[in-house]
PDB file of C-alpha atoms in Angstrom:
ATOM      1  CA  MET M   7      46.179  -3.492  37.753  1.00 52.00           C
ATOM      2  CA  ALA M   8      45.597  -1.567  34.528  1.00 58.00           C
ATOM      3  CA  GLU M   9      47.517  -2.836  31.523  1.00 76.00           C
ATOM      4  CA  THR M  10      50.451  -0.606  30.598  1.00 90.00           C
ATOM      5  CA  GLY M  11      53.247  -0.770  28.081  1.00 96.00           C
ATOM      6  CA  VAL M  12      55.533   1.266  30.326  1.00 98.00           C
ATOM      7  CA  LYS M  13      58.736  -0.477  31.417  1.00 98.00           C
ATOM      8  CA  HIS M  14      60.972   2.116  33.065  1.00 98.00           C
ATOM      9  CA  ALA M  15      61.424   5.871  33.550  1.00 98.00           C
ATOM     10  CA  TYR M  16      64.664   7.850  33.761  1.00 99.00           C
ATOM     11  CA  LEU M  17      65.378  11.486  34.628  1.00 99.00           C
ATOM     12  CA  PHE M  18      67.446  13.881  32.512  1.00 98.00           C
ATOM     13  CA  ASP M  19      69.672  16.407  34.282  1.00 98.00           C
ATOM     14  CA  TYR M  20      69.638  19.591  32.195  1.00 98.00           C
ATOM     15  CA  GLY M  21      71.776  21.689  34.539  1.00 98.00           C
ATOM     16  CA  LEU M  22      71.017  24.428  37.063  1.00 98.00           C
ATOM     17  CA  MET M  23      69.310  27.835  36.975  1.00 98.00           C
ATOM     18  CA  GLN M  24      68.838  30.599  39.498  1.00 98.00           C
ATOM     19  CA  ALA M  25      66.023  33.072  40.070  1.00 98.00           C
ATOM     20  CA  GLU M  26      64.690  35.487  42.635  1.00 97.00           C
ATOM     21  CA  TRP M  27      62.095  33.860  44.916  1.00 96.00           C
ATOM     22  CA  GLY M  28      59.413  36.409  44.078  1.00 94.00           C
ATOM     23  CA  TRP M  29      58.912  34.791  40.671  1.00 96.00           C
ATOM     24  CA  PHE M  30      57.527  31.705  42.404  1.00 97.00           C
ATOM     25  CA  LEU M  31      55.575  32.898  45.439  1.00 95.00           C
ATOM     26  CA  PRO M  32      54.290  36.385  46.267  1.00 89.00           C
ATOM     27  CA  ASP M  33      56.550  37.637  49.049  1.00 85.00           C
ATOM     28  CA  PRO M  34      56.138  41.421  49.281  1.00 84.00           C
ATOM     29  CA  ALA M  35      57.748  43.537  51.957  1.00 85.00           C
ATOM     30  CA  THR M  36      55.539  45.286  54.488  1.00 88.00           C
ATOM     31  CA  ASN M  37      56.042  48.813  55.756  1.00 84.00           C
ATOM     32  CA  SER M  38      58.334  47.616  58.555  1.00 92.00           C
ATOM     33  CA  GLN M  39      60.336  45.483  56.093  1.00 88.00           C
ATOM     34  CA  ARG M  40      61.430  48.162  53.653  1.00 88.00           C
ATOM     35  CA  ASP M  41      64.983  46.825  53.672  1.00 89.00           C
ATOM     36  CA  LYS M  42      63.937  43.201  53.279  1.00 88.00           C
ATOM     37  CA  PRO M  43      66.643  41.386  51.274  1.00 89.00           C
ATOM     38  CA  ARG M  44      65.794  39.536  48.112  1.00 88.00           C
ATOM     39  CA  ARG M  45      66.114  35.765  48.159  1.00 93.00           C
ATOM     40  CA  TRP M  46      67.721  33.929  45.261  1.00 96.00           C
ATOM     41  CA  VAL M  47      67.288  30.183  44.755  1.00 97.00           C
ATOM     42  CA  GLU M  48      69.192  27.651  42.679  1.00 98.00           C
ATOM     43  CA  PHE M  49      67.201  24.846  41.114  1.00 98.00           C
ATOM     44  CA  PRO M  50      67.538  22.080  38.526  1.00 98.00           C
ATOM     45  CA  MET M  51      66.257  21.866  34.995  1.00 98.00           C
ATOM     46  CA  ALA M  52      65.064  18.329  34.315  1.00 98.00           C
ATOM     47  CA  GLY M  53      63.217  16.080  31.913  1.00 98.00           C
ATOM     48  CA  ALA M  54      62.203  12.451  31.713  1.00 99.00           C
ATOM     49  CA  LEU M  55      62.610   9.455  29.434  1.00 99.00           C
ATOM     50  CA  ILE M  56      59.979   6.735  29.385  1.00 99.00           C
ATOM     51  CA  GLU M  57      60.861   3.266  28.132  1.00 98.00           C
ATOM     52  CA  HIS M  58      57.695   1.869  26.552  1.00 98.00           C
ATOM     53  CA  GLU M  59      57.169  -1.332  24.636  1.00 98.00           C
ATOM     54  CA  ASP M  60      56.146   0.842  21.656  1.00 98.00           C
ATOM     55  CA  GLY M  61      59.205   3.101  21.795  1.00 98.00           C
ATOM     56  CA  TRP M  62      61.131   5.642  23.854  1.00 98.00           C
ATOM     57  CA  ILE M  63      59.265   8.813  24.863  1.00 99.00           C
ATOM     58  CA  MET M  64      61.003  11.979  26.107  1.00 98.00           C
ATOM     59  CA  ILE M  65      59.256  14.508  28.309  1.00 99.00           C
ATOM     60  CA  ASP M  66      60.743  17.950  27.563  1.00 99.00           C
ATOM     61  CA  SER M  67      64.079  18.461  25.832  1.00 98.00           C
ATOM     62  CA  GLY M  68      65.824  20.939  28.144  1.00 98.00           C
ATOM     63  CA  PRO M  69      67.488  24.281  27.350  1.00 98.00           C
ATOM     64  CA  SER M  70      69.671  25.169  24.410  1.00 98.00           C
ATOM     65  CA  PRO M  71      73.341  24.336  25.043  1.00 98.00           C
ATOM     66  CA  ASP M  72      73.986  27.905  23.856  1.00 97.00           C
ATOM     67  CA  ALA M  73      71.459  29.543  26.202  1.00 97.00           C
ATOM     68  CA  ALA M  74      73.750  32.388  27.285  1.00 96.00           C
ATOM     69  CA  ARG M  75      73.942  33.566  23.660  1.00 96.00           C
ATOM     70  CA  VAL M  76      70.499  32.771  22.197  1.00 96.00           C
ATOM     71  CA  TRP M  77      68.166  33.544  25.094  1.00 97.00           C
ATOM     72  CA  PRO M  78      66.876  37.117  25.251  1.00 95.00           C
ATOM     73  CA  LYS M  79      69.100  39.175  27.543  1.00 95.00           C
ATOM     74  CA  GLU M  80      66.187  39.939  29.869  1.00 95.00           C
ATOM     75  CA  SER M  81      65.340  36.239  30.189  1.00 96.00           C
ATOM     76  CA  PHE M  82      68.907  35.250  31.033  1.00 97.00           C
ATOM     77  CA  GLU M  83      69.115  38.117  33.529  1.00 96.00           C
ATOM     78  CA  ALA M  84      66.000  36.862  35.320  1.00 96.00           C
ATOM     79  CA  PHE M  85      66.804  33.131  35.046  1.00 98.00           C
ATOM     80  CA  PRO M  86      70.557  32.701  34.582  1.00 98.00           C
ATOM     81  CA  VAL M  87      71.861  29.240  33.780  1.00 98.00           C
ATOM     82  CA  VAL M  88      74.624  28.662  36.316  1.00 98.00           C
ATOM     83  CA  ARG M  89      75.629  25.111  35.432  1.00 98.00           C
ATOM     84  CA  PHE M  90      75.477  23.486  32.014  1.00 98.00           C
ATOM     85  CA  THR M  91      78.151  21.234  30.517  1.00 98.00           C
ATOM     86  CA  GLN M  92      78.285  18.663  27.738  1.00 98.00           C
ATOM     87  CA  ASP M  93      77.091  16.155  30.327  1.00 98.00           C
ATOM     88  CA  ASN M  94      73.773  18.009  30.406  1.00 98.00           C
ATOM     89  CA  VAL M  95      73.126  17.661  26.670  1.00 98.00           C
ATOM     90  CA  SER M  96      70.346  15.123  26.223  1.00 98.00           C
ATOM     91  CA  VAL M  97      72.025  13.136  23.444  1.00 98.00           C
ATOM     92  CA  ASN M  98      75.044  12.593  25.682  1.00 98.00           C
ATOM     93  CA  GLN M  99      72.815  11.361  28.487  1.00 98.00           C
ATOM     94  CA  LEU M 100      71.112   8.962  26.072  1.00 98.00           C
ATOM     95  CA  LYS M 101      74.499   7.395  25.362  1.00 98.00           C
ATOM     96  CA  GLN M 102      74.523   6.136  28.945  1.00 98.00           C
ATOM     97  CA  LEU M 103      71.659   3.825  27.904  1.00 98.00           C
ATOM     98  CA  ASN M 104      73.262   3.061  24.520  1.00 98.00           C
ATOM     99  CA  LEU M 105      70.581   5.132  22.779  1.00 98.00           C
ATOM    100  CA  LYS M 106      70.814   7.534  19.843  1.00 98.00           C
ATOM    101  CA  PRO M 107      68.526  10.469  18.920  1.00 98.00           C
ATOM    102  CA  GLU M 108      66.832   8.348  16.257  1.00 98.00           C
ATOM    103  CA  ASP M 109      65.781   5.876  18.970  1.00 98.00           C
ATOM    104  CA  ILE M 110      63.388   8.476  20.420  1.00 98.00           C
ATOM    105  CA  ARG M 111      59.893   7.967  19.075  1.00 98.00           C
ATOM    106  CA  ALA M 112      58.413  11.211  20.409  1.00 98.00           C
ATOM    107  CA  ILE M 113      59.051  14.212  22.619  1.00 99.00           C
ATOM    108  CA  VAL M 114      56.100  15.326  24.746  1.00 99.00           C
ATOM    109  CA  PHE M 115      56.380  18.983  25.687  1.00 99.00           C
ATOM    110  CA  THR M 116      54.693  20.017  28.908  1.00 99.00           C
ATOM    111  CA  HIS M 117      55.057  23.485  27.375  1.00 98.00           C
ATOM    112  CA  LEU M 118      57.453  25.259  25.021  1.00 98.00           C
ATOM    113  CA  HIS M 119      59.396  27.632  27.253  1.00 98.00           C
ATOM    114  CA  LEU M 120      63.098  28.121  26.670  1.00 98.00           C
ATOM    115  CA  ASP M 121      64.242  25.619  29.329  1.00 98.00           C
ATOM    116  CA  HIS M 122      61.924  22.889  28.004  1.00 98.00           C
ATOM    117  CA  ALA M 123      62.190  23.040  24.210  1.00 98.00           C
ATOM    118  CA  GLY M 124      65.760  24.169  23.536  1.00 98.00           C
ATOM    119  CA  GLN M 125      67.217  20.811  22.457  1.00 98.00           C
ATOM    120  CA  ALA M 126      64.279  19.634  20.345  1.00 98.00           C
ATOM    121  CA  TYR M 127      66.200  20.437  17.138  1.00 98.00           C
ATOM    122  CA  MET M 128      68.436  17.438  17.854  1.00 98.00           C
ATOM    123  CA  TYR M 129      65.435  15.143  17.245  1.00 98.00           C
ATOM    124  CA  ARG M 130      63.462  17.005  14.572  1.00 96.00           C
ATOM    125  CA  ASP M 131      64.232  14.550  11.759  1.00 95.00           C
ATOM    126  CA  SER M 132      63.219  11.394  13.620  1.00 94.00           C
ATOM    127  CA  ALA M 133      60.850  12.070  16.523  1.00 98.00           C
ATOM    128  CA  TYR M 134      57.260  13.211  16.683  1.00 98.00           C
ATOM    129  CA  LEU M 135      56.906  16.494  18.584  1.00 98.00           C
ATOM    130  CA  ILE M 136      53.806  16.435  20.790  1.00 99.00           C
ATOM    131  CA  ALA M 137      52.437  19.676  22.237  1.00 99.00           C
ATOM    132  CA  HIS M 138      49.057  21.201  22.957  1.00 98.00           C
ATOM    133  CA  ARG M 139      47.755  23.248  20.040  1.00 98.00           C
ATOM    134  CA  LEU M 140      47.130  26.253  22.325  1.00 98.00           C
ATOM    135  CA  GLU M 141      50.756  26.163  23.432  1.00 98.00           C
ATOM    136  CA  LEU M 142      52.265  26.248  19.961  1.00 98.00           C
ATOM    137  CA  GLN M 143      49.816  28.931  18.841  1.00 98.00           C
ATOM    138  CA  HIS M 144      50.615  31.073  21.873  1.00 98.00           C
ATOM    139  CA  ALA M 145      54.373  30.618  21.480  1.00 98.00           C
ATOM    140  CA  LEU M 146      54.373  31.563  17.803  1.00 98.00           C
ATOM    141  CA  THR M 147      52.078  34.537  18.412  1.00 98.00           C
ATOM    142  CA  GLN M 148      54.374  35.834  21.156  1.00 97.00           C
ATOM    143  CA  ILE M 149      57.376  35.475  18.855  1.00 96.00           C
ATOM    144  CA  TRP M 150      55.549  37.090  15.906  1.00 95.00           C
ATOM    145  CA  GLU M 151      54.660  40.071  18.107  1.00 96.00           C
ATOM    146  CA  GLY M 152      58.246  40.368  19.354  1.00 93.00           C
ATOM    147  CA  LYS M 153      57.297  39.398  22.922  1.00 90.00           C
ATOM    148  CA  TYR M 154      59.966  36.737  23.167  1.00 85.00           C
ATOM    149  CA  GLY M 155      60.269  36.412  26.935  1.00 90.00           C
ATOM    150  CA  ALA M 156      60.269  32.684  27.662  1.00 97.00           C
ATOM    151  CA  TYR M 157      59.768  31.644  24.013  1.00 98.00           C
ATOM    152  CA  VAL M 158      62.984  31.855  21.992  1.00 96.00           C
ATOM    153  CA  PRO M 159      62.851  32.193  18.173  1.00 96.00           C
ATOM    154  CA  SER M 160      65.998  30.104  17.703  1.00 96.00           C
ATOM    155  CA  ASP M 161      64.291  27.170  19.465  1.00 98.00           C
ATOM    156  CA  PHE M 162      61.470  27.171  16.906  1.00 98.00           C
ATOM    157  CA  GLU M 163      63.205  28.030  13.641  1.00 97.00           C
ATOM    158  CA  PRO M 164      64.727  24.519  13.185  1.00 97.00           C
ATOM    159  CA  LEU M 165      61.344  22.909  13.955  1.00 98.00           C
ATOM    160  CA  LYS M 166      59.537  24.206  10.879  1.00 97.00           C
ATOM    161  CA  GLY M 167      58.356  21.187   8.948  1.00 96.00           C
ATOM    162  CA  ALA M 168      58.961  18.804  11.870  1.00 97.00           C
ATOM    163  CA  ARG M 169      56.477  16.044  12.657  1.00 98.00           C
ATOM    164  CA  TRP M 170      54.275  17.977  15.048  1.00 98.00           C
ATOM    165  CA  VAL M 171      51.351  16.210  16.753  1.00 98.00           C
ATOM    166  CA  LEU M 172      49.093  18.867  18.244  1.00 98.00           C
ATOM    167  CA  ILE M 173      46.769  17.942  21.099  1.00 98.00           C
ATOM    168  CA  ASP M 174      43.271  19.416  21.152  1.00 98.00           C
ATOM    169  CA  GLU M 175      41.779  17.176  23.831  1.00 98.00           C
ATOM    170  CA  GLU M 176      41.682  17.881  27.558  1.00 98.00           C
ATOM    171  CA  ARG M 177      43.033  14.374  28.185  1.00 98.00           C
ATOM    172  CA  LEU M 178      44.548  11.946  25.690  1.00 98.00           C
ATOM    173  CA  GLU M 179      46.294   8.602  26.092  1.00 98.00           C
ATOM    174  CA  ILE M 180      49.151   8.833  23.606  1.00 98.00           C
ATOM    175  CA  LEU M 181      50.355   5.282  24.310  1.00 98.00           C
ATOM    176  CA  PRO M 182      48.994   2.662  26.724  1.00 98.00           C
ATOM    177  CA  GLY M 183      49.974   3.869  30.180  1.00 98.00           C
ATOM    178  CA  ILE M 184      51.013   7.386  29.069  1.00 98.00           C
ATOM    179  CA  GLU M 185      48.381  10.137  29.157  1.00 98.00           C
ATOM    180  CA  VAL M 186      48.667  13.892  28.636  1.00 98.00           C
ATOM    181  CA  ILE M 187      46.353  16.219  30.580  1.00 99.00           C
ATOM    182  CA  HIS M 188      45.793  19.826  29.587  1.00 98.00           C
ATOM    183  CA  THR M 189      46.115  21.959  32.723  1.00 98.00           C
ATOM    184  CA  GLY M 190      46.787  25.485  31.553  1.00 98.00           C
ATOM    185  CA  GLY M 191      47.751  27.549  34.569  1.00 98.00           C
ATOM    186  CA  HIS M 192      51.393  28.330  33.836  1.00 98.00           C
ATOM    187  CA  THR M 193      50.861  28.771  30.081  1.00 98.00           C
ATOM    188  CA  PRO M 194      47.741  28.458  27.877  1.00 98.00           C
ATOM    189  CA  GLY M 195      48.698  25.030  26.562  1.00 98.00           C
ATOM    190  CA  HIS M 196      50.548  23.588  29.546  1.00 98.00           C
ATOM    191  CA  MET M 197      50.137  19.826  30.010  1.00 99.00           C
ATOM    192  CA  VAL M 198      51.192  17.307  32.642  1.00 99.00           C
ATOM    193  CA  VAL M 199      52.091  13.741  31.723  1.00 99.00           C
ATOM    194  CA  LYS M 200      50.556  10.850  33.662  1.00 98.00           C
ATOM    195  CA  VAL M 201      52.540   7.611  33.519  1.00 98.00           C
ATOM    196  CA  GLU M 202      51.402   4.245  34.877  1.00 98.00           C
ATOM    197  CA  ALA M 203      54.419   2.376  36.252  1.00 98.00           C
ATOM    198  CA  PRO M 204      54.662  -1.412  35.926  1.00 97.00           C
ATOM    199  CA  ASN M 205      54.144  -1.875  39.694  1.00 96.00           C
ATOM    200  CA  GLY M 206      50.771  -0.101  39.567  1.00 97.00           C
ATOM    201  CA  ASP M 207      51.999   3.248  40.900  1.00 98.00           C
ATOM    202  CA  THR M 208      51.087   6.449  39.044  1.00 98.00           C
ATOM    203  CA  TRP M 209      53.576   9.235  38.309  1.00 98.00           C
ATOM    204  CA  TYR M 210      52.654  12.768  37.282  1.00 99.00           C
ATOM    205  CA  PHE M 211      55.418  14.671  35.473  1.00 99.00           C
ATOM    206  CA  MET M 212      54.351  18.209  36.263  1.00 98.00           C
ATOM    207  CA  GLY M 213      56.355  20.379  33.882  1.00 98.00           C
ATOM    208  CA  ASP M 214      56.127  23.889  35.355  1.00 98.00           C
ATOM    209  CA  PHE M 215      52.601  23.680  36.718  1.00 98.00           C
ATOM    210  CA  PHE M 216      54.387  23.896  40.055  1.00 98.00           C
ATOM    211  CA  HIS M 217      57.905  25.270  40.010  1.00 98.00           C
ATOM    212  CA  MET M 218      58.461  24.890  43.737  1.00 98.00           C
ATOM    213  CA  PRO M 219      56.858  22.551  46.319  1.00 98.00           C
ATOM    214  CA  GLU M 220      55.714  25.610  48.284  1.00 98.00           C
ATOM    215  CA  GLU M 221      53.375  26.555  45.413  1.00 98.00           C
ATOM    216  CA  PHE M 222      51.621  23.206  45.826  1.00 98.00           C
ATOM    217  CA  GLU M 223      51.521  23.469  49.605  1.00 98.00           C
ATOM    218  CA  THR M 224      50.147  27.028  49.740  1.00 97.00           C
ATOM    219  CA  GLU M 225      48.031  26.798  46.554  1.00 97.00           C
ATOM    220  CA  SER M 226      49.624  30.040  45.405  1.00 97.00           C
ATOM    221  CA  LYS M 227      51.892  31.053  42.548  1.00 97.00           C
ATOM    222  CA  GLY M 228      53.860  34.206  41.725  1.00 94.00           C
ATOM    223  CA  TRP M 229      54.552  35.980  38.434  1.00 95.00           C
ATOM    224  CA  LEU M 230      54.851  32.729  36.451  1.00 97.00           C
ATOM    225  CA  LEU M 231      51.085  32.288  36.322  1.00 97.00           C
ATOM    226  CA  TYR M 232      48.898  32.652  33.236  1.00 97.00           C
ATOM    227  CA  ASN M 233      45.475  31.547  34.542  1.00 98.00           C
ATOM    228  CA  GLY M 234      44.678  31.528  38.254  1.00 98.00           C
ATOM    229  CA  ASP M 235      41.399  29.612  37.991  1.00 98.00           C
ATOM    230  CA  GLN M 236      43.090  26.768  36.135  1.00 98.00           C
ATOM    231  CA  PHE M 237      45.912  26.742  38.678  1.00 98.00           C
ATOM    232  CA  GLU M 238      43.582  26.539  41.661  1.00 98.00           C
ATOM    233  CA  SER M 239      41.366  23.870  40.106  1.00 98.00           C
ATOM    234  CA  PHE M 240      44.140  21.492  39.088  1.00 98.00           C
ATOM    235  CA  THR M 241      46.085  22.056  42.317  1.00 98.00           C
ATOM    236  CA  ARG M 242      43.102  20.744  44.296  1.00 98.00           C
ATOM    237  CA  LYS M 243      42.906  17.701  42.026  1.00 98.00           C
ATOM    238  CA  MET M 244      46.603  17.007  42.580  1.00 98.00           C
ATOM    239  CA  LYS M 245      46.164  17.294  46.335  1.00 98.00           C
ATOM    240  CA  PHE M 246      43.419  14.684  46.189  1.00 98.00           C
ATOM    241  CA  TRP M 247      45.294  12.336  43.868  1.00 98.00           C
ATOM    242  CA  THR M 248      48.596  12.526  45.735  1.00 98.00           C
ATOM    243  CA  SER M 249      46.844  11.727  49.024  1.00 98.00           C
ATOM    244  CA  SER M 250      47.210   8.136  47.776  1.00 97.00           C
ATOM    245  CA  LYS M 251      50.496   6.395  48.613  1.00 97.00           C
ATOM    246  CA  ARG M 252      50.563   4.989  45.068  1.00 98.00           C
ATOM    247  CA  VAL M 253      50.561   8.396  43.361  1.00 98.00           C
ATOM    248  CA  HIS M 254      53.766  10.415  42.921  1.00 98.00           C
ATOM    249  CA  MET M 255      54.476  13.875  41.556  1.00 98.00           C
ATOM    250  CA  PHE M 256      57.747  14.924  39.908  1.00 98.00           C
ATOM    251  CA  MET M 257      58.335  18.688  39.857  1.00 98.00           C
ATOM    252  CA  THR M 258      60.852  19.723  37.218  1.00 98.00           C
ATOM    253  CA  HIS M 259      62.466  22.518  39.231  1.00 98.00           C
ATOM    254  CA  ASP M 260      62.227  21.287  42.825  1.00 98.00           C
ATOM    255  CA  PRO M 261      65.628  22.238  44.347  1.00 98.00           C
ATOM    256  CA  THR M 262      65.718  18.925  46.252  1.00 98.00           C
ATOM    257  CA  ASN M 263      65.173  16.674  43.227  1.00 98.00           C
ATOM    258  CA  TRP M 264      68.671  15.279  43.052  1.00 98.00           C
ATOM    259  CA  GLN M 265      68.608  14.454  46.743  1.00 98.00           C
ATOM    260  CA  LYS M 266      65.359  12.507  46.261  1.00 97.00           C
ATOM    261  CA  TYR M 267      65.651  10.907  42.826  1.00 98.00           C
ATOM    262  CA  PRO M 268      68.302   9.114  40.749  1.00 98.00           C
ATOM    263  CA  ARG M 269      69.528  10.538  37.445  1.00 98.00           C
ATOM    264  CA  ILE M 270      69.941   8.680  34.186  1.00 98.00           C
ATOM    265  CA  PRO M 271      71.284   5.952  33.755  1.00 98.00           C
ATOM    266  CA  ARG M 272      69.708   4.800  37.025  1.00 98.00           C
ATOM    267  CA  PRO M 273      65.937   4.334  36.650  1.00 98.00           C
ATOM    268  CA  LEU M 274      63.329   6.313  38.559  1.00 98.00           C
ATOM    269  CA  PHE M 275      61.269   3.114  38.396  1.00 98.00           C
TER     270      PHE M 275
END
């Protein structure tokens, strides 16, 4: 068994969103289906917390508690937040483990979209912020050009001068047992986080590489795709890796997550 400093993992519950199914999988109407109804789905926003012998590591920080006001109107129209309370604020969930924001050593961002980076400001004075260089460059370019979309200026403004650690490598072990892998696909700098559990199992925290399990099953993705070649290539790798009983994949937005997995303060492992 490979040596790892990982002790436990926990899952953050960042509330619920909704969206029309066509964002996730192409589902066009045919000529005989001109009146085909649109399908809306409700799904969780989630993150993870890794207890490591060298410190606590967060994976994604969730949406802004003020999303309805600070998100671009078009973004909130497409992806409305339908449940978010004070219980979904990350610092309040940390209290269930008797932790404070300053106990977090680093936040690893799978990417910097509005439902993944919106609470990072709560940690900017104490934690390292780890993202792929391509992701931060792309986000800031989109904002500079006024193409806000899924990148929200108010998420980034408080993070000027924060302790950013930008990843240039395709794969990098950031701590023993925790590795980031650049996948692209969903965004230019999207990463997944590979975590080696103490029992020898491997967990992949997928960010938004797959939003829905059907994307993995059909090897297809809808409008939320940046690079199709990267998506196809890494999807095949994940199919091979997860053919092992010791390899697990956590999808951030899988609608069945909270039927399958425990939420903080109960450990995932």
